[in-house]
Amino acid sequence: MTSPIDAVTVDDAANRSAREAARQRVSWPVNLTPASVTYESAGHALLLGDEVSVRLAAQCLQGQGLSAIALLITEPAAADTGLDDAQVEALLESTRRLPCRTLSPTQRSQLRIEGYLGRFSVSLHGPDERLDLTLPLFGRQHADLILDLGRSPALELELPPPGYRHLAWGDAECDTALDEFAELVGEFDKPRYFQINADLCAHSASGNVGCTRCLEVCPADAISSHKGRIESRIEIDPYLCQGVGSCSSACPTGAIQFRLPEPARQQEALASWLDAYRQAGGSVPVMRFVEAGDLEVEDEPAGCVLDVPLEELGNAGHDQWLTALAAGAAEVRIQVHPELPPTLSAFIDDQIAQAQALLAALGHEPGRIKRIQRGDGAARDALPEYLPLSEEPLELSAQPKRERFEEVLTRLTALGKADGQRHPMPSGAAYGGLEIDRDACTLCFACVSNCPTPALAAGDDTPMLSYREADCVQCGLCVAACPEDAIRLHPGFLADASRTERRVCHKEAPFCCIRCGKPFASAGTIASIKAKLADHPYFAGDAAARLEMCEDCRVKDVWQTMARNPDSQLKV
């Protein structure tokens, strides 16, 4: 614990000068040439909703450069449309030539919209067949744009895909929205925000599903689990992805990496900023993680506040926030706002809870990480309650995300008073241990082959299972892979140096081949296999001895038996 800051005299002018010096010395990392994806829109627009609203919108959009407009009536019009008979007749006449289809109540429940700008598919999914609606309406397989004027959106997503717009007819923003909608014709580029390293992913192994954290935090529904012949794999649709970044922050192994900027460069910039700020004479620095758009409309914060400009708040998680504290920030503030998608808001809350739990476990004040609201100048500019944990520079040498964060935890451990106990963490956190039932474990090492990290390892010459808790992300793949049901997850953060040490969980004497004497398995594994295959005809009689042979001698024995008695293979 550090001393309260009450008695410290803070020179705001000196802090402002130090902050400017830090900005001049260290630039926030920017990817100047990111990979991109291209949308191609020819301007085929589908308008759906009640008949009056869609025809009014179509009337406004005609002559604004759209290639084609089609109408899909998905719900009845309001009793009071605000139009007299003459106006209704004029409206029908002006839009009579537009392709139009009216859905029944049953068809409305079967309506499915998929895709993005330039490639929307609209269809009805009945119990026995799929009916494409875009082909009869446009004469082509896809619509380019969708304007949804229904009472509730047909696509109930927190972040709808580019090219889809839900609008209530008659709203104050209606005219502006229609103008913006009509401009979505041509080619449009946006960054490819992420990259995936499947070798690091903890989602699936041997047909079992493990980590699903990225799937749970994407508000754009851009992430899916694709089932292959045996294993599943994580796929991110770059056309649906909108760069929220929560998937990258939630990924415990670094398999998903945000690119604008990369997490490692972002951490280095945080540490460099704080070091430059201190060297320039600044004191009690506060790191505020804030969306860059907010900074454009705000006044200058207090001198001790160093702003981290994020494209989206999800671009930084608890590993970044704790990096700032380990590098010398007195406090971290995450600025939220009411427009955050609910999934992202819940994710930020969960990350704050994890960060505060880790701080408490290591003997630090959980209040060093706070959530503040946009527009709350007092909370933004308030002096931190405590002095920085350290004024020594933080240098991170590791590259993998988990190992890099372990260096941060090592610094925080050295600066605090860890109690050696296991502390509860929010549900789903990637921290915890394993419980191994030694009596049940046969050292088959199915758990080792399925573990996506170095947490579980086999012995070199001796049948042995070892475990390093610091590497474990609690994905559960080892639990699912164990044929003996000998493994249990033990959630919670262990505030003790032993979590970084490799310990032996189970060890047995090697079983040696009865022919050549080569050790090839553990005694427990051979005993388990013999019990399970006792009634198998291939290992009946004298052939049962093959279970005690290594793979080479087993093959030799089979061929020798066949050479002596060729008909023996027909008996199985």
Coordinates of C-alpha atoms in Angstrom, one line a residue:
M1 CA 0.0 0.0 0.0
T2 CA 1.2 3.5 -0.8
S3 CA 0.6 6.7 1.1
P4 CA -2.4 8.9 0.4
I5 CA -1.7 11.9 -1.8
D6 CA -3.5 14.4 0.4
A7 CA -0.3 16.1 1.6
V8 CA 1.4 16.3 -1.8
T9 CA 1.5 19.6 -3.5
V10 CA 0.8 19.2 -7.2
D11 CA 2.0 21.8 -9.7
D12 CA -0.5 21.6 -12.5
A13 CA 1.5 23.9 -14.8
A14 CA 4.6 21.8 -14.4
N15 CA 2.5 18.7 -15.1
R16 CA 1.1 20.3 -18.3
S17 CA 4.6 21.1 -19.4
A18 CA 5.8 17.6 -18.7
R19 CA 2.8 16.1 -20.5
E20 CA 3.5 18.1 -23.6
A21 CA 7.2 17.1 -23.5
A22 CA 6.2 13.5 -23.3
R23 CA 3.9 13.9 -26.3
Q24 CA 6.7 15.5 -28.3
R25 CA 9.1 12.8 -27.3
V26 CA 6.9 9.7 -27.7
S27 CA 4.3 9.4 -30.5
W28 CA 1.3 7.2 -30.1
P29 CA 1.8 4.2 -32.4
V30 CA -0.2 4.4 -35.6
N31 CA -0.3 1.8 -38.4
L32 CA 0.0 4.1 -41.5
T33 CA -0.5 1.3 -44.1
P34 CA -3.0 -1.2 -42.6
A35 CA -4.4 -4.0 -44.7
S36 CA -7.9 -3.2 -45.9
V37 CA -11.1 -4.7 -47.3
T38 CA -13.1 -3.2 -50.1
Y39 CA -16.9 -2.9 -50.3
E40 CA -18.4 -2.5 -53.8
S41 CA -21.9 -1.1 -54.0
A42 CA -23.8 -0.7 -57.3
G43 CA -26.7 1.1 -55.6
H44 CA -29.4 -1.6 -55.5
A45 CA -31.4 -0.6 -52.5
L46 CA -34.0 -2.6 -50.7
L47 CA -36.5 -0.7 -48.5
L48 CA -38.5 -2.7 -46.0
G49 CA -41.2 -1.8 -43.5
D50 CA -44.8 -0.7 -43.7
E51 CA -46.1 0.3 -47.2
V52 CA -46.5 4.0 -46.5
S53 CA -43.1 4.5 -44.9
V54 CA -41.2 2.6 -47.6
R55 CA -43.0 4.3 -50.5
L56 CA -42.4 7.7 -48.9
A57 CA -38.7 6.9 -48.5
A58 CA -38.5 5.6 -52.1
Q59 CA -40.1 8.8 -53.3
C60 CA -37.4 10.8 -51.6
L61 CA -34.6 8.5 -52.8
Q62 CA -35.6 8.5 -56.5
G63 CA -33.2 10.5 -58.6
Q64 CA -30.4 10.4 -56.0
G65 CA -28.1 8.1 -57.9
L66 CA -29.3 4.7 -56.8
S67 CA -29.3 2.1 -59.5
A68 CA -32.5 0.4 -58.4
I69 CA -35.0 0.6 -55.6
A70 CA -37.2 -2.4 -54.5
L71 CA -39.8 -2.5 -51.8
L72 CA -40.5 -5.2 -49.3
I73 CA -43.6 -4.7 -47.2
T74 CA -43.0 -6.5 -43.9
E75 CA -45.8 -5.0 -41.7
P76 CA -49.1 -3.2 -41.9
A77 CA -49.2 0.6 -42.0
A78 CA -50.3 2.6 -39.0
A79 CA -54.0 3.4 -38.8
D80 CA -53.2 7.2 -39.1
T81 CA -50.7 7.7 -41.8
G82 CA -51.1 11.5 -41.8
L83 CA -51.9 11.4 -45.6
D84 CA -55.2 12.2 -47.2
D85 CA -56.6 10.1 -50.1
A86 CA -55.1 12.4 -52.8
Q87 CA -51.7 12.2 -51.2
V88 CA -51.9 8.4 -50.9
E89 CA -52.9 8.2 -54.6
A90 CA -50.0 10.5 -55.6
L91 CA -47.6 8.4 -53.5
L92 CA -48.7 5.2 -55.1
E93 CA -48.5 6.7 -58.6
S94 CA -44.9 8.0 -58.0
T95 CA -43.7 4.6 -56.8
R96 CA -45.9 2.3 -58.9
R97 CA -43.1 1.1 -61.2
L98 CA -40.9 -0.1 -58.3
P99 CA -40.6 -3.8 -57.7
C100 CA -42.6 -4.7 -54.6
R101 CA -43.5 -7.7 -52.5
T102 CA -45.7 -8.0 -49.5
L103 CA -44.9 -10.6 -46.8
S104 CA -47.6 -12.5 -44.8
P105 CA -47.3 -12.7 -41.0
T106 CA -45.8 -16.2 -41.4
Q107 CA -43.3 -15.1 -44.0
R108 CA -42.3 -12.1 -41.8
S109 CA -41.2 -14.6 -39.1
Q110 CA -39.1 -16.4 -41.7
L111 CA -37.3 -13.3 -43.1
R112 CA -33.5 -13.5 -42.8
I113 CA -31.0 -10.9 -43.8
E114 CA -27.3 -11.6 -44.1
G115 CA -24.3 -9.9 -45.5
Y116 CA -22.9 -6.3 -45.7
L117 CA -22.6 -3.3 -48.0
G118 CA -22.6 -4.6 -51.6
R119 CA -23.5 -8.2 -50.7
F120 CA -26.8 -8.5 -48.8
S121 CA -28.8 -11.7 -49.2
V122 CA -32.5 -11.5 -48.3
S123 CA -34.5 -14.7 -48.1
L124 CA -37.3 -16.6 -46.4
H125 CA -36.3 -19.7 -44.4
G126 CA -39.2 -22.0 -44.2
P127 CA -39.3 -25.5 -42.6
D128 CA -38.5 -27.2 -45.9
E129 CA -36.9 -24.7 -48.2
R130 CA -35.2 -21.4 -48.6
L131 CA -36.8 -18.8 -50.9
D132 CA -34.5 -16.0 -52.3
L133 CA -36.1 -12.6 -52.4
T134 CA -33.3 -10.5 -54.0
L135 CA -33.4 -12.4 -57.3
P136 CA -37.1 -11.6 -58.2
L137 CA -36.8 -8.1 -56.8
F138 CA -33.6 -7.0 -58.5
G139 CA -32.8 -9.7 -61.0
R140 CA -29.5 -10.4 -59.2
Q141 CA -28.3 -12.5 -56.3
H142 CA -27.6 -9.6 -53.8
A143 CA -28.8 -6.3 -52.7
D144 CA -26.3 -3.5 -52.1
L145 CA -28.1 -1.5 -49.5
I146 CA -30.9 -2.0 -47.0
L147 CA -33.0 0.7 -45.4
D148 CA -35.2 -0.8 -42.6
L149 CA -38.2 1.4 -41.7
G150 CA -39.9 -1.2 -39.6
R151 CA -41.0 -0.6 -36.0
S152 CA -38.3 -2.9 -34.8
P153 CA -35.1 -3.7 -36.8
A154 CA -35.1 -6.9 -38.9
L155 CA -31.4 -7.3 -38.0
E156 CA -31.3 -7.1 -34.2
L157 CA -27.6 -6.5 -33.8
E158 CA -25.9 -4.0 -31.5
L159 CA -23.6 -3.0 -34.4
P160 CA -25.4 -3.7 -37.7
P161 CA -23.2 -4.3 -40.8
P162 CA -22.2 -1.5 -43.1
G163 CA -24.9 -0.7 -45.7
Y164 CA -27.8 -1.5 -43.3
R165 CA -29.7 1.3 -41.7
H166 CA -32.7 1.2 -39.4
L167 CA -34.7 4.4 -39.4
A168 CA -38.0 5.5 -38.0
W169 CA -39.8 7.5 -40.7
G170 CA -40.6 11.1 -39.5
D171 CA -37.6 11.3 -37.1
A172 CA -35.7 14.6 -37.1
E173 CA -32.6 13.0 -38.6
C174 CA -34.6 11.4 -41.4
D175 CA -33.6 13.7 -44.2
T176 CA -29.9 13.5 -43.3
A177 CA -30.0 9.8 -43.0
L178 CA -31.6 9.4 -46.4
D179 CA -28.9 11.6 -48.0
E180 CA -26.2 9.5 -46.3
F181 CA -27.9 6.3 -47.4
A182 CA -28.0 7.4 -51.0
E183 CA -24.3 8.2 -51.0
L184 CA -23.3 4.5 -50.3
V185 CA -22.7 3.8 -54.0
G186 CA -19.2 3.0 -55.3
E187 CA -16.1 1.5 -53.7
F188 CA -15.3 1.9 -50.0
D189 CA -12.2 0.8 -48.1
K190 CA -11.9 0.1 -44.4
P191 CA -9.0 -1.4 -42.4
R192 CA -8.7 -5.1 -41.7
Y193 CA -8.5 -4.6 -38.0
F194 CA -7.2 -7.9 -36.8
Q195 CA -5.0 -10.9 -37.6
I196 CA -5.5 -14.5 -36.3
N197 CA -2.7 -16.9 -35.3
A198 CA -4.5 -20.3 -35.3
D199 CA -1.5 -22.0 -33.6
L200 CA -2.2 -19.9 -30.4
C201 CA -6.0 -20.3 -30.4
A202 CA -7.4 -22.2 -27.4
H203 CA -10.9 -22.6 -29.0
S204 CA -10.8 -26.3 -30.1
A205 CA -8.7 -29.4 -30.1
S206 CA -9.4 -33.1 -31.0
G207 CA -13.1 -32.3 -31.6
N208 CA -13.5 -30.6 -28.2
V209 CA -14.5 -26.9 -27.7
G210 CA -12.5 -24.9 -25.2
C211 CA -12.2 -21.1 -25.0
T212 CA -15.1 -19.1 -26.4
R213 CA -14.3 -15.6 -25.0
C214 CA -14.0 -13.8 -28.3
L215 CA -17.4 -15.2 -29.4
E216 CA -19.0 -13.8 -26.3
V217 CA -17.8 -10.2 -26.6
C218 CA -18.3 -9.2 -30.3
P219 CA -21.2 -6.7 -30.6
A220 CA -21.1 -6.9 -34.4
D221 CA -21.6 -10.7 -34.6
A222 CA -18.5 -10.9 -36.8
I223 CA -16.9 -13.9 -35.1
S224 CA -18.1 -17.4 -35.6
S225 CA -16.9 -20.9 -34.8
H226 CA -16.6 -22.9 -38.0
K227 CA -16.9 -26.6 -37.6
G228 CA -14.4 -28.6 -39.6
R229 CA -14.3 -32.3 -40.2
I230 CA -12.8 -32.8 -36.8
E231 CA -12.0 -29.5 -35.1
S232 CA -13.6 -26.1 -34.9
R233 CA -11.8 -22.9 -35.7
I234 CA -12.5 -19.3 -35.1
E235 CA -13.2 -17.1 -38.1
I236 CA -13.7 -13.3 -38.2
D237 CA -15.6 -11.8 -41.1
P238 CA -13.5 -8.7 -42.0
Y239 CA -16.5 -7.2 -43.7
L240 CA -18.7 -7.4 -40.6
C241 CA -15.8 -6.5 -38.1
Q242 CA -16.0 -2.9 -37.0
G243 CA -12.8 -2.7 -35.0
V244 CA -14.3 -2.7 -31.5
G245 CA -11.2 -4.7 -30.4
S246 CA -12.9 -6.5 -27.5
C247 CA -12.0 -9.9 -29.1
S248 CA -8.3 -9.1 -29.0
S249 CA -8.5 -7.8 -25.4
A250 CA -10.5 -10.9 -24.3
C251 CA -8.2 -13.4 -26.1
P252 CA -5.9 -14.8 -23.3
T253 CA -3.3 -16.3 -25.6
G254 CA -2.9 -13.4 -28.2
A255 CA -4.3 -15.6 -31.0
I256 CA -6.4 -12.6 -32.1
Q257 CA -4.4 -9.4 -32.4
F258 CA -5.7 -6.0 -33.0
R259 CA -3.7 -4.1 -35.6
L260 CA -4.4 -0.4 -35.0
P261 CA -2.1 -0.4 -33.1
E262 CA -0.8 -3.8 -32.0
P263 CA -1.2 -4.5 -28.3
A264 CA 2.6 -4.9 -27.8
R265 CA 3.3 -1.5 -29.3
Q266 CA 0.5 0.0 -27.3
Q267 CA 2.0 -1.3 -24.1
E268 CA 5.5 0.0 -25.0
A269 CA 4.0 3.4 -25.7
L270 CA 2.3 3.5 -22.3
A271 CA 5.5 2.7 -20.5
S272 CA 7.5 5.2 -22.6
W273 CA 5.0 8.0 -22.1
L274 CA 5.1 7.6 -18.3
D275 CA 8.9 7.5 -18.3
A276 CA 9.1 10.6 -20.5
Y277 CA 6.5 12.4 -18.3
R278 CA 8.5 11.7 -15.1
Q279 CA 11.8 12.7 -16.7
A280 CA 10.2 16.0 -17.7
G281 CA 9.3 16.8 -14.1
G282 CA 5.7 15.5 -14.1
S283 CA 4.1 14.0 -11.0
V284 CA 1.2 11.7 -10.0
P285 CA 0.3 10.7 -13.6
V286 CA -3.2 9.4 -14.4
M287 CA -3.8 7.4 -17.5
R288 CA -7.2 7.9 -19.1
F289 CA -8.3 5.4 -21.7
V290 CA -10.7 7.2 -23.9
E291 CA -12.1 7.0 -27.4
A292 CA -10.2 9.4 -29.8
G293 CA -13.5 10.9 -30.9
D294 CA -14.2 12.2 -27.4
L295 CA -10.9 14.0 -27.3
E296 CA -11.8 16.1 -30.4
V297 CA -14.7 17.8 -28.5
E298 CA -13.3 18.0 -25.0
D299 CA -11.3 20.8 -23.4
E300 CA -7.8 20.2 -22.1
P301 CA -7.8 17.9 -19.0
A302 CA -5.8 18.5 -15.8
G303 CA -2.0 18.4 -16.3
C304 CA -1.6 15.0 -14.6
V305 CA -4.0 13.3 -17.0
L306 CA -2.3 11.5 -19.9
D307 CA -4.9 10.5 -22.5
V308 CA -4.6 7.2 -24.4
P309 CA -6.6 7.7 -27.7
L310 CA -8.4 4.5 -28.6
E311 CA -10.4 3.9 -31.8
E312 CA -12.8 1.9 -29.6
L313 CA -12.7 1.3 -25.8
G314 CA -12.5 -2.4 -26.4
N315 CA -9.0 -1.9 -27.9
A316 CA -7.5 -2.1 -24.4
G317 CA -8.3 -4.5 -21.6
H318 CA -7.1 -5.2 -18.1
D319 CA -3.6 -6.2 -19.3
Q320 CA -3.1 -2.7 -20.7
W321 CA -4.5 -1.0 -17.7
L322 CA -2.3 -2.9 -15.3
T323 CA 0.7 -2.2 -17.5
A324 CA 0.1 1.5 -17.0
L325 CA 0.1 1.0 -13.2
A326 CA 3.2 -1.2 -13.2
A327 CA 4.9 1.5 -15.4
G328 CA 4.2 4.2 -12.8
A329 CA 0.7 5.6 -13.3
A330 CA -0.9 6.5 -10.0
E331 CA -4.4 5.7 -11.4
V332 CA -6.1 4.4 -14.5
R333 CA -9.5 5.8 -15.6
I334 CA -11.7 4.3 -18.3
Q335 CA -14.1 6.8 -19.9
V336 CA -17.4 5.3 -21.0
H337 CA -20.5 6.8 -22.6
P338 CA -24.1 5.8 -23.1
E339 CA -23.7 5.0 -26.8
L340 CA -21.5 1.9 -26.0
P341 CA -23.0 -1.3 -27.3
P342 CA -24.4 -3.3 -24.3
T343 CA -21.9 -6.2 -25.0
L344 CA -19.0 -3.8 -25.0
S345 CA -20.2 -2.1 -21.9
A346 CA -20.5 -5.4 -20.1
F347 CA -17.0 -6.4 -21.3
I348 CA -15.5 -3.2 -19.9
D349 CA -17.2 -3.9 -16.6
D350 CA -15.8 -7.4 -16.6
Q351 CA -12.3 -6.3 -17.4
I352 CA -12.4 -3.7 -14.6
A353 CA -13.6 -6.4 -12.2
Q354 CA -10.7 -8.6 -13.3
A355 CA -8.1 -5.8 -12.9
Q356 CA -9.4 -4.8 -9.5
A357 CA -9.4 -8.5 -8.3
L358 CA -5.8 -8.9 -9.5
L359 CA -4.8 -5.7 -7.7
A360 CA -6.4 -6.8 -4.5
A361 CA -4.8 -10.2 -4.7
L362 CA -1.3 -8.6 -5.0
G363 CA -1.9 -6.2 -2.1
H364 CA -2.7 -3.0 -4.0
E365 CA -5.7 -0.7 -3.9
P366 CA -8.5 -1.9 -6.3
G367 CA -9.6 1.8 -6.6
R368 CA -6.6 2.6 -8.7
I369 CA -8.7 1.5 -11.7
K370 CA -11.9 3.4 -12.1
R371 CA -14.7 3.9 -14.6
I372 CA -15.7 7.5 -15.3
Q373 CA -18.5 8.9 -17.5
R374 CA -18.1 11.1 -20.6
G375 CA -18.7 14.7 -19.6
D376 CA -17.8 14.3 -15.9
G377 CA -15.0 16.8 -15.8
A378 CA -14.6 16.6 -12.0
A379 CA -14.0 12.8 -12.2
R380 CA -11.6 13.2 -15.1
D381 CA -9.5 15.9 -13.6
A382 CA -9.5 14.8 -9.9
L383 CA -6.1 14.1 -8.4
P384 CA -5.4 10.4 -7.8
E385 CA -6.0 9.1 -4.3
Y386 CA -2.6 7.4 -4.0
L387 CA 1.0 7.9 -5.2
P388 CA 2.3 5.9 -8.0
L389 CA 3.5 2.3 -7.2
S390 CA 6.9 2.9 -8.8
E391 CA 8.9 5.5 -10.6
E392 CA 11.2 3.0 -12.3
P393 CA 10.9 2.4 -16.0
L394 CA 9.0 -0.7 -17.2
E395 CA 10.7 -2.7 -20.0
L396 CA 8.8 -5.6 -21.4
S397 CA 11.0 -8.1 -23.3
A398 CA 8.6 -11.0 -24.0
Q399 CA 6.5 -11.1 -27.2
P400 CA 3.6 -13.5 -26.6
K401 CA 0.8 -11.8 -24.9
R402 CA 0.6 -14.1 -21.9
E403 CA 4.3 -13.9 -21.2
R404 CA 4.4 -10.2 -21.6
F405 CA 1.6 -9.7 -19.1
E406 CA 3.3 -12.1 -16.7
E407 CA 6.2 -9.6 -16.6
V408 CA 3.6 -6.9 -15.6
L409 CA 2.3 -9.1 -12.9
T410 CA 5.8 -9.9 -11.7
R411 CA 6.4 -6.1 -11.3
L412 CA 3.1 -5.6 -9.5
T413 CA 3.9 -8.6 -7.2
A414 CA 7.3 -7.1 -6.3
L415 CA 5.6 -3.8 -5.5
G416 CA 2.8 -5.2 -3.4
K417 CA 2.2 -7.7 -0.6
A418 CA 0.9 -10.9 -2.1
D419 CA -0.7 -13.2 0.6
G420 CA 0.0 -16.5 -1.1
Q421 CA -3.7 -17.4 -1.2
R422 CA -6.0 -18.2 -4.2
H423 CA -8.3 -15.3 -4.9
P424 CA -11.7 -15.5 -6.6
M425 CA -11.9 -14.0 -10.1
P426 CA -15.0 -13.0 -12.2
S427 CA -16.5 -15.9 -14.0
G428 CA -14.7 -16.8 -17.2
A429 CA -11.4 -15.2 -16.2
A430 CA -8.3 -16.9 -17.7
Y431 CA -6.6 -17.4 -14.3
G432 CA -6.6 -20.6 -12.3
G433 CA -5.0 -24.0 -11.6
L434 CA -5.7 -27.6 -12.2
E435 CA -6.5 -30.5 -9.9
I436 CA -5.1 -33.8 -11.0
D437 CA -6.4 -37.1 -9.6
R438 CA -3.2 -39.1 -9.4
D439 CA -5.0 -42.4 -8.8
A440 CA -7.0 -41.9 -12.0
C441 CA -4.3 -40.5 -14.2
T442 CA -2.6 -43.0 -16.5
L443 CA -0.1 -40.5 -18.0
C444 CA -1.6 -40.9 -21.5
F445 CA -0.8 -37.3 -22.2
A446 CA -3.9 -36.5 -24.1
C447 CA -4.1 -33.4 -22.0
V448 CA -0.6 -32.3 -23.1
S449 CA -1.4 -32.8 -26.8
N450 CA -4.6 -30.7 -26.4
C451 CA -3.2 -27.9 -24.3
P452 CA -2.8 -24.7 -26.5
T453 CA -0.2 -23.2 -24.2
P454 CA 2.9 -24.6 -22.5
A455 CA 1.0 -25.0 -19.2
L456 CA 1.0 -28.9 -19.4
A457 CA 4.1 -30.8 -20.4
A458 CA 5.3 -34.4 -20.5
G459 CA 8.6 -35.6 -19.2
D460 CA 11.5 -36.3 -21.6
D461 CA 12.6 -39.8 -20.5
T462 CA 10.4 -40.5 -17.5
P463 CA 6.5 -40.7 -17.7
M464 CA 5.7 -37.5 -15.9
L465 CA 3.1 -34.7 -16.1
S466 CA 4.1 -31.2 -15.1
Y467 CA 2.1 -28.0 -14.9
R468 CA 2.9 -24.3 -14.8
E469 CA -0.2 -22.3 -13.7
A470 CA 1.0 -19.0 -15.1
D471 CA 0.6 -20.4 -18.6
C472 CA -2.9 -21.8 -18.0
V473 CA -5.9 -19.9 -19.6
Q474 CA -8.6 -22.2 -18.1
C475 CA -9.9 -23.2 -21.6
G476 CA -10.9 -26.6 -20.3
L477 CA -9.5 -28.6 -23.3
C478 CA -7.5 -30.8 -21.0
V479 CA -10.6 -31.6 -19.0
A480 CA -12.5 -32.6 -22.1
A481 CA -9.6 -34.6 -23.6
C482 CA -8.8 -36.7 -20.5
P483 CA -10.2 -40.2 -21.0
E484 CA -10.1 -41.0 -17.3
D485 CA -11.9 -37.9 -16.1
A486 CA -8.8 -37.1 -13.9
I487 CA -8.6 -33.3 -14.4
R488 CA -10.6 -30.5 -12.8
L489 CA -10.3 -26.7 -13.3
H490 CA -9.5 -24.7 -10.2
P491 CA -10.5 -21.1 -11.0
G492 CA -8.9 -18.2 -9.2
F493 CA -5.7 -16.2 -9.1
L494 CA -3.0 -17.6 -7.0
A495 CA -1.1 -14.8 -5.4
D496 CA 2.1 -16.7 -4.8
A497 CA 5.4 -17.2 -6.6
S498 CA 4.6 -20.9 -7.1
R499 CA 2.2 -20.1 -9.9
T500 CA 5.2 -19.2 -12.1
E501 CA 7.0 -22.4 -11.2
R502 CA 6.6 -25.7 -13.0
R503 CA 5.5 -28.5 -10.6
V504 CA 5.2 -32.3 -11.1
C505 CA 1.6 -33.4 -11.0
H506 CA 2.0 -37.1 -11.5
K507 CA 5.0 -39.4 -12.2
E508 CA 5.4 -43.1 -12.7
A509 CA 8.1 -45.6 -13.5
P510 CA 8.4 -46.2 -17.2
F511 CA 7.1 -49.5 -18.7
C512 CA 9.7 -51.2 -20.8
C513 CA 9.0 -53.3 -23.9
I514 CA 9.0 -57.0 -23.0
R515 CA 11.0 -57.8 -26.2
C516 CA 13.6 -55.0 -26.7
G517 CA 13.5 -53.4 -23.3
K518 CA 12.8 -49.9 -24.6
P519 CA 10.7 -47.7 -22.3
F520 CA 7.7 -46.6 -24.3
A521 CA 4.8 -45.8 -21.9
S522 CA 3.9 -45.6 -18.2
A523 CA 2.9 -48.6 -16.2
G524 CA -0.5 -47.0 -15.5
T525 CA -1.2 -46.5 -19.2
I526 CA -0.4 -50.1 -20.1
A527 CA -2.5 -51.4 -17.2
S528 CA -5.4 -49.3 -18.4
I529 CA -5.1 -50.4 -22.0
K530 CA -4.9 -54.1 -21.0
A531 CA -8.1 -53.7 -19.0
K532 CA -10.0 -52.0 -21.7
L533 CA -8.9 -54.4 -24.5
A534 CA -9.2 -57.6 -22.5
D535 CA -12.1 -58.9 -24.6
H536 CA -10.8 -57.7 -28.0
P537 CA -10.3 -60.6 -30.4
Y538 CA -7.1 -59.0 -31.8
F539 CA -5.4 -59.3 -28.4
A540 CA -6.8 -62.7 -27.4
G541 CA -4.6 -65.5 -26.1
D542 CA -0.9 -65.1 -26.7
A543 CA -1.5 -61.9 -28.7
A544 CA -2.3 -60.1 -25.5
A545 CA 1.5 -59.8 -25.0
R546 CA 1.5 -57.3 -27.8
L547 CA 0.1 -54.7 -25.4
E548 CA 3.3 -54.9 -23.5
M549 CA 5.5 -54.3 -26.6
C550 CA 6.6 -51.0 -28.1
E551 CA 5.2 -50.0 -31.5
D552 CA 8.1 -51.5 -33.4
C553 CA 8.1 -54.9 -31.7
R554 CA 4.3 -55.0 -31.9
V555 CA 4.4 -54.7 -35.7
K556 CA 7.1 -57.3 -36.0
D557 CA 5.1 -59.8 -33.8
V558 CA 2.0 -59.3 -36.0
W559 CA 4.0 -60.0 -39.2
Q560 CA 5.8 -63.0 -37.7
T561 CA 2.4 -64.5 -36.7
M562 CA 1.0 -64.0 -40.2
A563 CA 4.1 -65.6 -41.7
R564 CA 3.7 -68.7 -39.6
N565 CA -0.1 -68.9 -40.1
P566 CA -1.4 -66.7 -43.0
D567 CA -5.0 -67.7 -42.2
S568 CA -4.8 -66.1 -38.7
Q569 CA -5.6 -62.7 -40.0
L570 CA -9.0 -64.0 -41.2
K571 CA -10.0 -64.9 -37.6
V572 CA -10.4 -61.2 -36.5

